[in-house]
CSV table of C-alpha atoms and ligand atoms in Angstrom, one decimal:
chain,number,residue,atom,x,y,z
A,263,UNK,CA,-9.2,46.3,-2.2
A,264,UNK,CA,-10.5,43.6,0.1
A,265,UNK,CA,-10.7,41.1,-2.7
A,266,UNK,CA,-7.2,42.0,-3.9
A,267,UNK,CA,-5.8,41.6,-0.4
A,268,UNK,CA,-7.6,38.3,0.1
A,269,UNK,CA,-6.3,37.0,-3.2
A,270,UNK,CA,-2.8,38.0,-2.3
A,271,UNK,CA,-2.6,37.0,1.3
A,272,UNK,CA,-5.0,34.1,2.1
A,273,UNK,CA,-4.1,30.5,1.5
A,274,UNK,CA,-6.5,29.2,-1.2
A,275,UNK,CA,-8.4,26.1,-0.3
A,276,UNK,CA,-10.5,25.0,-3.2
A,277,UNK,CA,-11.8,21.9,-4.8
A,278,UNK,CA,-9.5,20.5,-7.4
A,279,UNK,CA,-12.4,19.6,-9.7
A,280,UNK,CA,-13.3,23.3,-10.1
A,281,UNK,CA,-10.7,24.0,-12.8
A,282,UNK,CA,-10.5,20.7,-14.5
A,283,UNK,CA,-10.9,21.0,-18.3
A,284,UNK,CA,-12.1,18.3,-20.7
A,285,UNK,CA,-8.6,17.1,-21.6
A,286,UNK,CA,-7.5,16.9,-17.9
A,287,UNK,CA,-10.8,15.1,-17.0
A,288,UNK,CA,-10.0,12.5,-19.6
A,289,UNK,CA,-6.4,12.0,-18.1
A,290,UNK,CA,-7.8,11.7,-14.6
A,291,UNK,CA,-10.4,9.1,-15.6
A,292,UNK,CA,-7.9,7.1,-17.7
A,293,UNK,CA,-5.3,7.0,-14.9
A,294,UNK,CA,-8.0,5.8,-12.5
A,295,UNK,CA,-9.1,3.0,-14.9
A,296,UNK,CA,-5.6,1.8,-15.2
A,297,UNK,CA,-5.2,2.0,-11.4
A,298,UNK,CA,-8.3,0.0,-10.8
A,299,UNK,CA,-7.3,-2.7,-13.3
A,300,UNK,CA,-3.9,-2.9,-11.7
A,301,UNK,CA,-5.4,-3.1,-8.2
A,302,UNK,CA,-7.7,-6.0,-9.1
A,303,UNK,CA,-4.6,-8.1,-10.0
A,304,UNK,CA,-2.5,-6.9,-7.1
A,305,UNK,CA,-4.4,-7.3,-3.9
A,306,UNK,CA,-1.5,-8.8,-1.9
A,307,UNK,CA,2.2,-7.8,-1.8
A,308,UNK,CA,3.3,-10.9,-3.7
A,309,UNK,CA,0.7,-10.2,-6.4
A,310,UNK,CA,1.6,-6.5,-6.5
A,311,UNK,CA,5.3,-7.4,-7.1
A,312,UNK,CA,4.4,-9.7,-9.9
A,313,UNK,CA,2.4,-6.9,-11.6
A,314,UNK,CA,5.2,-4.4,-10.9
A,315,UNK,CA,7.9,-6.7,-12.3
A,316,UNK,CA,5.9,-7.2,-15.5
A,317,UNK,CA,5.4,-3.4,-15.9
A,318,UNK,CA,9.1,-2.8,-15.2
A,319,UNK,CA,10.2,-5.5,-17.7
A,320,UNK,CA,8.0,-4.0,-20.4
A,321,UNK,CA,9.5,-0.6,-19.8
A,322,UNK,CA,13.1,-1.5,-20.2
A,323,UNK,CA,14.1,-2.2,-16.6
A,324,UNK,CA,16.6,-5.0,-15.7
A,325,UNK,CA,17.2,-7.0,-12.6
A,326,UNK,CA,20.4,-5.3,-11.1
A,327,UNK,CA,21.7,-8.9,-10.4
A,328,UNK,CA,22.2,-9.3,-14.2
A,329,UNK,CA,24.2,-6.0,-14.6
A,330,UNK,CA,27.9,-5.9,-14.0
A,331,UNK,CA,28.2,-2.1,-14.4
A,332,UNK,CA,25.9,0.9,-14.4
A,333,UNK,CA,25.8,4.2,-16.2
A,334,UNK,CA,23.5,7.3,-16.4
A,335,UNK,CA,20.2,6.4,-17.9
A,336,UNK,CA,20.3,2.7,-16.8
A,337,UNK,CA,17.0,1.3,-15.4
A,338,UNK,CA,17.3,-1.4,-12.8
A,339,UNK,CA,15.3,-3.1,-10.0
A,340,UNK,CA,15.8,-5.5,-7.2
A,341,UNK,CA,13.1,-7.8,-5.9
A,342,UNK,CA,13.4,-8.8,-2.2
A,343,UNK,CA,11.9,-12.3,-1.5
A,344,UNK,CA,8.9,-11.7,-3.9
A,345,UNK,CA,7.4,-9.2,-1.4
A,346,UNK,CA,9.2,-5.9,-1.8
A,347,UNK,CA,10.9,-4.1,-4.7
A,348,UNK,CA,13.2,-1.2,-5.3
A,349,UNK,CA,13.6,0.4,-8.7
A,350,UNK,CA,16.2,2.9,-9.9
A,351,UNK,CA,17.0,5.1,-12.9
A,352,UNK,CA,20.7,6.2,-12.7
A,353,UNK,CA,20.9,10.0,-12.9
A,354,UNK,CA,23.2,12.2,-15.0
A,355,UNK,CA,24.5,14.0,-11.9
A,356,UNK,CA,27.1,12.5,-9.6
A,357,UNK,CA,25.3,10.5,-6.9
A,358,UNK,CA,28.2,11.2,-4.5
A,359,UNK,CA,27.5,14.9,-4.5
A,360,UNK,CA,23.8,15.1,-5.2
A,361,UNK,CA,22.3,12.0,-3.6
A,362,UNK,CA,19.1,10.4,-4.8
A,363,UNK,CA,15.5,11.4,-5.1
A,364,UNK,CA,13.5,8.6,-3.5
A,365,UNK,CA,9.7,8.0,-3.4
A,366,UNK,CA,8.8,5.2,-1.0
A,367,UNK,CA,5.4,3.6,-0.5
A,368,UNK,CA,4.2,0.2,0.9
A,369,UNK,CA,2.3,-2.5,-0.8
A,370,UNK,CA,1.1,-4.6,2.2
A,371,UNK,CA,-2.4,-3.8,3.5
A,372,UNK,CA,-4.4,-4.9,6.5
A,373,UNK,CA,-5.9,-8.3,6.0
A,374,UNK,CA,-6.4,-11.7,7.6
A,375,UNK,CA,-3.6,-14.3,7.5
A,376,UNK,CA,-4.1,-18.0,8.1
A,377,UNK,CA,-2.7,-19.4,11.3
A,378,UNK,CA,0.2,-21.9,10.9
A,379,UNK,CA,-2.2,-24.7,12.0
A,380,UNK,CA,-5.4,-23.3,10.4
A,381,UNK,CA,-7.7,-26.2,9.6
A,382,UNK,CA,-10.4,-27.1,12.2
A,383,UNK,CA,-13.8,-28.6,12.3
A,384,UNK,CA,-16.7,-27.6,14.6
A,385,UNK,CA,-20.3,-28.6,14.4
A,386,UNK,CA,-20.0,-30.2,11.0
A,387,UNK,CA,-18.3,-27.1,9.5
A,388,UNK,CA,-14.7,-26.8,8.4
A,389,UNK,CA,-12.8,-23.6,9.1
A,390,UNK,CA,-9.5,-21.9,8.6
A,391,UNK,CA,-8.4,-20.1,11.7
A,392,UNK,CA,-6.9,-16.7,11.0
A,393,UNK,CA,-4.7,-14.1,12.7
A,394,UNK,CA,-5.3,-10.5,11.6
A,395,UNK,CA,-2.5,-8.5,10.1
A,396,UNK,CA,-2.3,-4.7,10.7
A,397,UNK,CA,-4.8,-2.4,12.4
A,398,UNK,CA,-8.3,-3.6,11.5
A,399,UNK,CA,-11.8,-3.1,13.0
A,400,UNK,CA,-12.6,-6.8,13.3
A,401,UNK,CA,-16.3,-6.5,12.8
A,402,UNK,CA,-15.8,-5.1,9.3
A,403,UNK,CA,-14.3,-8.5,8.2
A,404,UNK,CA,-17.4,-10.7,8.8
A,405,UNK,CA,-20.1,-11.4,6.2
A,406,UNK,CA,-18.1,-10.2,3.2
A,407,UNK,CA,-16.8,-12.4,0.4
A,408,UNK,CA,-13.1,-13.1,0.9
A,409,UNK,CA,-10.5,-14.6,-1.5
A,410,UNK,CA,-7.5,-16.6,-0.6
A,411,UNK,CA,-4.0,-15.7,-2.0
A,412,UNK,CA,-0.5,-16.9,-1.3
A,413,UNK,CA,1.9,-19.7,-1.3
A,414,UNK,CA,2.5,-23.1,0.3
A,415,UNK,CA,6.1,-24.3,0.2
A,416,UNK,CA,6.8,-28.0,0.6
A,417,UNK,CA,9.9,-29.3,2.4
A,418,UNK,CA,11.3,-30.3,-1.0
A,419,UNK,CA,11.2,-26.6,-1.9
A,420,UNK,CA,8.3,-26.9,-4.3
A,421,UNK,CA,6.2,-23.7,-4.1
A,422,UNK,CA,2.4,-24.0,-4.7
A,423,UNK,CA,0.7,-20.8,-5.6
A,424,UNK,CA,-2.9,-20.4,-4.5
A,425,UNK,CA,-5.3,-17.7,-5.8
A,426,UNK,CA,-9.0,-18.5,-5.2
A,427,UNK,CA,-12.0,-16.3,-5.1
A,428,UNK,CA,-11.2,-13.6,-7.7
A,429,UNK,CA,-12.8,-15.2,-10.8
A,430,UNK,CA,-16.6,-15.4,-11.0
A,431,UNK,CA,-16.2,-19.1,-11.5
A,432,UNK,CA,-14.3,-19.5,-8.2
A,433,UNK,CA,-15.9,-20.2,-4.9
A,434,UNK,CA,-15.4,-17.5,-2.2
A,435,UNK,CA,-15.1,-17.7,1.6
A,436,UNK,CA,-16.7,-15.8,4.4
A,437,UNK,CA,-16.7,-15.3,8.2
A,438,UNK,CA,-20.2,-15.6,9.7
A,439,UNK,CA,-21.8,-13.2,12.3
A,440,UNK,CA,-24.6,-13.7,14.7
A,441,UNK,CA,-28.2,-13.0,13.6
A,442,UNK,CA,-29.6,-9.9,15.3
A,443,UNK,CA,-32.4,-12.0,16.8
A,444,UNK,CA,-29.9,-13.6,19.1
A,445,UNK,CA,-27.3,-10.9,19.3
A,446,UNK,CA,-28.7,-9.0,22.3
A,447,UNK,CA,-25.6,-9.7,24.4
A,448,UNK,CA,-23.2,-9.1,21.6
A,449,UNK,CA,-24.8,-5.7,20.8
A,450,UNK,CA,-24.2,-4.6,24.4
A,451,UNK,CA,-20.5,-5.1,24.0
A,452,UNK,CA,-18.0,-2.3,23.1
A,453,UNK,CA,-17.5,-2.2,19.3
A,454,UNK,CA,-13.9,-3.4,19.6
A,455,UNK,CA,-15.1,-6.5,21.5
A,456,UNK,CA,-18.1,-7.3,19.3
A,457,UNK,CA,-16.1,-9.7,17.3
A,458,UNK,CA,-13.2,-11.5,19.0
A,459,UNK,CA,-9.9,-12.1,17.1
A,460,UNK,CA,-10.2,-15.8,17.7
A,461,UNK,CA,-13.7,-15.8,16.2
A,462,UNK,CA,-12.4,-14.6,12.8
A,463,UNK,CA,-12.8,-18.2,11.5
A,464,UNK,CA,-13.2,-18.6,7.8
A,465,UNK,CA,-16.0,-21.0,6.7
A,466,UNK,CA,-14.5,-23.3,4.1
A,467,UNK,CA,-16.7,-26.4,3.7
A,468,UNK,CA,-19.5,-28.6,5.0
A,469,UNK,CA,-19.4,-32.0,3.1
A,470,UNK,CA,-18.2,-34.9,5.2
A,471,UNK,CA,-15.7,-37.5,3.8
A,472,UNK,CA,-17.3,-40.8,3.0
A,473,UNK,CA,-15.5,-42.6,5.8
A,474,UNK,CA,-17.5,-44.0,8.7
A,475,UNK,CA,-14.5,-44.5,11.0
A,476,UNK,CA,-12.9,-41.1,10.5
A,477,UNK,CA,-13.2,-38.3,13.1
A,478,UNK,CA,-13.7,-34.8,11.7
A,479,UNK,CA,-15.0,-35.9,8.4
A,480,UNK,CA,-15.6,-32.5,6.9
A,481,UNK,CA,-12.0,-31.4,7.7
A,482,UNK,CA,-10.8,-34.7,6.1
A,483,UNK,CA,-12.8,-34.1,3.0
A,484,UNK,CA,-11.3,-30.6,2.6
A,485,UNK,CA,-7.8,-32.0,3.0
A,486,UNK,CA,-8.6,-34.6,0.3
A,487,UNK,CA,-9.8,-31.8,-2.1
A,488,UNK,CA,-6.7,-29.7,-1.3
A,489,UNK,CA,-4.4,-32.7,-1.9
A,490,UNK,CA,-6.0,-33.4,-5.3
A,491,UNK,CA,-5.8,-29.8,-6.4
A,492,UNK,CA,-2.6,-28.6,-4.9
A,493,UNK,CA,-0.7,-31.8,-3.8
A,494,UNK,CA,-0.5,-30.5,-0.2
A,495,UNK,CA,-1.1,-32.1,3.2
A,496,UNK,CA,-2.1,-30.5,6.6
A,497,UNK,CA,1.5,-30.3,7.6
A,498,UNK,CA,2.4,-28.1,4.6
A,499,UNK,CA,0.3,-25.2,6.1
A,500,UNK,CA,3.2,-24.8,8.6
A,501,UNK,CA,5.3,-23.4,5.7
A,502,UNK,CA,2.7,-21.3,4.0
A,503,UNK,CA,1.8,-17.7,3.7
A,504,UNK,CA,-1.9,-17.5,2.9
A,505,UNK,CA,-3.8,-14.2,3.1
A,506,UNK,CA,-7.5,-13.4,3.0
A,507,UNK,CA,-8.5,-10.2,1.2
A,508,UNK,CA,-11.9,-8.9,0.1
A,509,UNK,CA,-13.1,-10.7,-3.1
A,510,UNK,CA,-14.7,-7.7,-4.5
A,511,UNK,CA,-13.1,-5.5,-7.2
A,512,UNK,CA,-12.2,-1.8,-7.4
A,513,UNK,CA,-15.1,0.2,-8.7
A,514,UNK,CA,-15.9,3.8,-9.6
A,515,UNK,CA,-17.9,5.5,-6.9
A,516,UNK,CA,-20.7,8.0,-7.1
A,517,UNK,CA,-23.2,9.2,-9.8
A,518,UNK,CA,-20.4,11.5,-11.0
A,519,UNK,CA,-17.9,8.6,-10.8
A,520,UNK,CA,-15.5,11.0,-9.0
A,521,UNK,CA,-14.1,8.4,-6.6
A,522,UNK,CA,-12.6,4.9,-6.4
A,523,UNK,CA,-13.8,2.3,-3.9
A,524,UNK,CA,-11.4,-0.5,-3.4
A,525,UNK,CA,-9.6,-2.8,-1.0
A,526,UNK,CA,-5.9,-2.0,-0.2
A,527,UNK,CA,-5.7,1.6,-1.4
A,528,UNK,CA,-3.5,2.1,1.7
A,529,UNK,CA,-1.0,2.2,0.3
A,530,UNK,CA,-1.3,0.8,-3.2
A,531,UNK,CA,-2.7,4.1,-4.4
A,532,UNK,CA,0.6,5.7,-3.7
A,533,UNK,CA,2.6,2.6,-4.8
A,534,UNK,CA,0.8,2.5,-8.1
A,535,UNK,CA,1.0,6.2,-8.9
A,536,UNK,CA,4.7,6.4,-8.1
A,537,UNK,CA,5.5,3.2,-10.0
A,538,UNK,CA,3.5,4.4,-13.0
A,539,UNK,CA,5.2,7.9,-12.8
A,540,UNK,CA,8.6,6.1,-12.8
A,541,UNK,CA,7.6,4.1,-15.9
A,542,UNK,CA,7.1,7.3,-17.8
A,543,UNK,CA,10.5,8.7,-16.9
A,544,UNK,CA,13.5,8.6,-19.2
A,545,UNK,CA,16.5,10.6,-18.3
A,546,UNK,CA,16.8,12.1,-14.8
A,547,UNK,CA,19.3,14.6,-13.3
A,548,UNK,CA,19.5,12.9,-9.9
A,549,UNK,CA,19.2,9.1,-9.5
A,550,UNK,CA,15.5,8.3,-9.1
A,551,UNK,CA,14.5,5.6,-6.7
A,552,UNK,CA,11.1,4.0,-6.2
A,553,UNK,CA,10.5,1.9,-3.1
A,554,UNK,CA,7.7,-0.6,-2.8
A,555,UNK,CA,8.0,-1.9,0.7
A,556,UNK,CA,6.4,-4.7,2.7
A,557,UNK,CA,5.4,-5.0,6.4
A,558,UNK,CA,4.6,-1.3,7.0
A,559,UNK,CA,1.3,-2.1,8.5
A,560,UNK,CA,3.0,-4.1,11.3
A,561,UNK,CA,5.9,-1.7,11.9
A,562,UNK,CA,8.2,-2.3,8.9
A,563,UNK,CA,10.1,-5.0,10.8
A,564,UNK,CA,11.6,-8.1,9.2
A,565,UNK,CA,13.8,-8.6,6.1
A,566,UNK,CA,11.1,-7.4,3.7
A,567,UNK,CA,10.3,-4.3,5.8
A,568,UNK,CA,11.9,-0.9,5.4
A,569,UNK,CA,13.8,-1.4,8.7
A,570,UNK,CA,15.9,-4.1,7.2
A,571,UNK,CA,19.3,-3.6,5.5
A,572,UNK,CA,18.0,-4.9,2.1
A,573,UNK,CA,17.5,-1.3,0.8
A,574,UNK,CA,21.0,-0.4,1.9
A,575,UNK,CA,22.2,-3.4,0.0
A,576,UNK,CA,20.5,-2.3,-3.2
A,577,UNK,CA,22.0,1.2,-3.0
A,578,UNK,CA,25.4,-0.3,-2.2
A,579,UNK,CA,25.0,-2.5,-5.3
A,580,UNK,CA,24.3,0.6,-7.4
A,581,UNK,CA,27.5,2.3,-6.0
A,582,UNK,CA,29.5,-0.9,-6.6
A,583,UNK,CA,28.3,-1.2,-10.2
A,584,UNK,CA,28.9,2.5,-10.8
A,585,UNK,CA,32.5,1.7,-9.8
A,586,UNK,CA,32.6,4.4,-7.2
A,587,UNK,CA,32.0,2.7,-3.9
A,588,UNK,CA,34.2,3.3,-0.9
A,589,UNK,CA,33.9,3.3,2.9
A,590,UNK,CA,31.1,5.5,4.2
A,591,UNK,CA,29.9,6.5,0.7
A,592,UNK,CA,26.5,4.9,1.4
A,593,UNK,CA,26.0,7.1,4.5
A,594,UNK,CA,27.0,10.2,2.6
A,595,UNK,CA,24.6,9.4,-0.3
A,596,UNK,CA,21.7,8.9,2.1
A,597,UNK,CA,22.5,12.2,3.9
A,598,UNK,CA,22.4,14.1,0.5
A,599,UNK,CA,19.2,12.5,-0.6
A,600,UNK,CA,15.6,13.7,-0.7
A,601,UNK,CA,12.5,11.6,-0.2
A,602,UNK,CA,8.7,11.7,-0.5
A,603,UNK,CA,7.3,9.1,1.9
A,604,UNK,CA,4.3,8.4,-0.3
A,605,UNK,CA,1.6,7.0,2.1
A,606,UNK,CA,-2.1,7.7,2.4
A,607,UNK,CA,-3.5,10.3,4.7
A,608,UNK,CA,-6.8,10.3,6.8
A,609,UNK,CA,-9.4,12.0,4.6
A,610,UNK,CA,-11.8,14.4,6.2
A,611,UNK,CA,-15.1,12.6,6.7
A,612,UNK,CA,-18.0,14.9,7.4
A,613,UNK,CA,-19.9,12.1,9.2
A,614,UNK,CA,-17.0,11.9,11.7
A,615,UNK,CA,-15.9,15.5,11.6
A,616,UNK,CA,-15.3,15.5,15.3
A,617,UNK,CA,-11.9,13.8,15.0
A,618,UNK,CA,-10.5,16.3,12.5
A,619,UNK,CA,-9.2,19.8,13.0
A,620,UNK,CA,-10.9,21.2,9.9
A,621,UNK,CA,-8.1,23.8,9.4
A,622,UNK,CA,-5.5,21.0,9.2
A,623,UNK,CA,-7.5,18.1,7.7
A,624,UNK,CA,-7.0,16.5,4.3
A,625,UNK,CA,-10.0,16.9,2.1
A,626,UNK,CA,-10.9,14.5,-0.8
A,627,UNK,CA,-10.6,16.2,-4.1
A,628,UNK,CA,-8.3,19.0,-3.1
A,629,UNK,CA,-5.1,17.3,-4.2
A,630,UNK,CA,-2.1,15.6,-2.7
A,631,UNK,CA,-1.6,16.0,1.1
A,632,UNK,CA,1.7,16.8,2.7
A,633,UNK,CA,2.1,15.7,6.4
A,634,UNK,CA,5.0,17.6,7.9
A,635,UNK,CA,4.9,15.1,10.7
A,636,UNK,CA,2.8,12.2,11.9
A,637,UNK,CA,3.2,10.5,15.3
A,638,UNK,CA,0.9,10.6,18.4
A,639,UNK,CA,0.4,12.9,21.4
A,640,UNK,CA,3.2,15.4,21.5
A,641,UNK,CA,4.4,14.3,18.0
A,642,UNK,CA,5.9,11.2,19.6
A,643,UNK,CA,7.5,8.9,17.0
A,644,UNK,CA,7.3,11.6,14.3
A,645,UNK,CA,9.8,12.4,11.6
A,646,UNK,CA,9.2,16.2,11.5
A,647,UNK,CA,10.2,17.5,8.1
A,648,UNK,CA,12.5,20.5,8.1
A,649,UNK,CA,10.9,23.8,7.0
A,650,UNK,CA,13.6,24.3,4.4
A,651,UNK,CA,12.7,20.9,2.8
A,652,UNK,CA,9.0,21.6,3.0
A,653,UNK,CA,9.6,24.9,1.1
A,654,UNK,CA,11.6,23.0,-1.5
A,655,UNK,CA,8.7,20.5,-2.1
A,656,UNK,CA,6.1,23.4,-2.1
A,657,UNK,CA,8.1,25.1,-4.8
A,658,UNK,CA,8.0,22.0,-7.0
A,659,UNK,CA,4.3,21.7,-6.5
A,660,UNK,CA,3.5,25.4,-7.1
A,661,UNK,CA,5.6,25.8,-10.2
A,662,UNK,CA,4.0,22.7,-11.7
A,663,UNK,CA,0.5,23.9,-10.8
A,664,UNK,CA,-0.2,20.9,-8.7
A,665,UNK,CA,-2.9,21.4,-6.0
A,666,UNK,CA,-1.8,20.3,-2.5
A,667,UNK,CA,-2.8,20.6,1.1
A,668,UNK,CA,-0.8,20.4,4.3
A,669,UNK,CA,-2.5,18.3,6.9
A,670,UNK,CA,-2.3,16.6,10.3
A,671,UNK,CA,-3.6,13.1,11.1
A,672,UNK,CA,-6.7,14.1,13.1
A,673,UNK,CA,-7.0,16.4,16.1
A,674,UNK,CA,-4.3,16.6,18.8
A,675,UNK,CA,-4.5,13.7,21.3
A,676,UNK,CA,-7.2,11.9,19.3
A,677,UNK,CA,-4.9,9.1,18.0
A,678,UNK,CA,-2.0,9.0,15.6
A,679,UNK,CA,0.0,7.0,13.2
A,680,UNK,CA,3.2,6.6,11.3
A,681,UNK,CA,4.8,5.6,7.9
A,682,UNK,CA,8.2,4.6,6.7
A,683,UNK,CA,9.3,8.3,6.7
A,684,UNK,CA,11.3,8.1,9.9
A,685,UNK,CA,13.4,5.1,8.6
A,686,UNK,CA,15.0,7.1,5.8
A,687,UNK,CA,15.0,10.3,7.9
A,688,UNK,CA,17.1,8.4,10.5
A,689,UNK,CA,19.7,7.7,7.7
A,690,UNK,CA,20.0,11.5,7.2
A,691,UNK,CA,17.7,11.9,4.2
A,692,UNK,CA,15.3,14.8,4.0
A,693,UNK,CA,11.8,13.3,4.1
A,694,UNK,CA,8.2,14.4,4.0
A,695,UNK,CA,5.0,12.3,4.0
A,696,UNK,CA,3.1,13.0,0.8
A,697,UNK,CA,0.0,11.0,-0.3
A,698,UNK,CA,-3.6,10.6,-1.1
A,699,UNK,CA,-6.4,11.2,1.5
A,700,UNK,CA,-8.6,8.1,2.1
A,701,UNK,CA,-12.0,7.5,3.7
A,702,UNK,CA,-12.6,4.3,5.6
A,703,UNK,CA,-8.9,3.6,5.8
A,704,UNK,CA,-7.9,0.0,6.7
A,705,UNK,CA,-11.4,-1.2,6.0
A,706,UNK,CA,-12.2,-3.8,3.3
A,707,UNK,CA,-13.4,-1.0,1.0
A,708,UNK,CA,-11.5,2.2,1.1
A,709,UNK,CA,-12.5,5.4,-0.7
A,710,UNK,CA,-10.2,7.9,-2.6
A,711,UNK,CA,-10.9,10.8,-5.0
A,712,UNK,CA,-9.8,10.3,-8.7
A,713,UNK,CA,-8.6,13.9,-8.6
A,714,UNK,CA,-6.2,13.2,-5.8
A,715,UNK,CA,-5.0,10.0,-7.5
A,716,UNK,CA,-4.1,12.1,-10.5
A,717,UNK,CA,-2.4,14.8,-8.4
A,718,UNK,CA,-0.3,12.1,-6.7
A,719,UNK,CA,0.8,10.9,-10.1
A,720,UNK,CA,1.7,14.5,-11.1
A,721,UNK,CA,3.5,15.1,-7.8
A,722,UNK,CA,5.7,12.0,-8.1
A,723,UNK,CA,6.5,12.8,-11.8
A,724,UNK,CA,7.4,16.4,-10.9
A,725,UNK,CA,9.6,15.4,-7.9
A,726,UNK,CA,11.7,13.0,-10.0
A,727,UNK,CA,11.9,15.5,-12.9
A,728,UNK,CA,13.2,18.3,-10.6
B,923,LIG,MN1,0.0,3.3,4.8
B,924,LIG,MN1,-2.0,1.7,7.0
């Protein structure tokens, strides 16, 4: 009787791996391999968009700019300034009455950007000065190999692409730290002050130019090398976007290889799984939209972030090219739409258990996590998903046998966070956060479970097929 009641009434919380059969295990491992390969080529938003465009082109998607009209089954995308992308499959149902089914992730990750005047020389060493992007623990970014990615645009419009430090043949860069022998004072500081933002200076060279009259000979020699290789001068850094990311690759983690360790899994794990779920879709009932957004880590501002009108423009173009657009239709379509804000969640870390409410934490290996709300303190800044919508999403997961957990980001009043959920919710769309739990989030080497990566893929497929 007790067992029967328990089975009927209690919420089951169990490891996903428990019921994985041989075939499913192969699918889980295969997806993770593909994910890791994709990640290694897509560490920055510009690199991610390149990889995503290639995948979309191979799967029959067309740039919406090249289409004059659209019909059910058409697959289109729009790339916004090489840094964000929206994809769509036009649904069979009337978009005016049924809205869209949107999955939105972000492809920017915390990192170090070069300052606009980056190049300096001190004590016979040349450095690039940096400005960190997003919420990082600064001490984690010293003494690791870093690679340089991005573009330098000259005043004549010529764009020079730089990617250095990924190939074994390339040099890498690093930020030095003080030896323990002389770090007595540093070690007394608070962790957040141990490494100052201004001290995140990238070591880039040490050979002086062969010129007795020149000041800053090492800096001059670096400029000479950069000019020979890329045709750029010091002034060209003013119109550049150069990013430093960890030079190491995504790897399987653990004796059982159950996890993935990689840079930038927030939020490329959700971006990749949603993109790849979309690639396997053919016909959909309601128009399916995949958002790969930029600038989430700094508040989604700017014209490549989700706060901009670029996404509205894309949906308006769909309505125009379906030949149905009229005043206020865009607003109506948003109000009738549903969205999964696919962003990562804080995974429960037993070493730091004190920050989690273990009844409401996201555990690695127990499947996709739903966050009804995020925010801080008294849910401040949260988009709180409506119970009716949460039930609708639960129903999809349960009928497709997908393991899920509903979670909060840490204990009450411990901290907080947010995603792009509120932006679409403010347009009237039903939204819930739905992603993969991560350990060491925002660090150079984040950890996820392969089981959860697979369940994210299953969730996003099932959502669009609903
Ligand atoms: Mn995120
Ligand atoms: Mn983040």
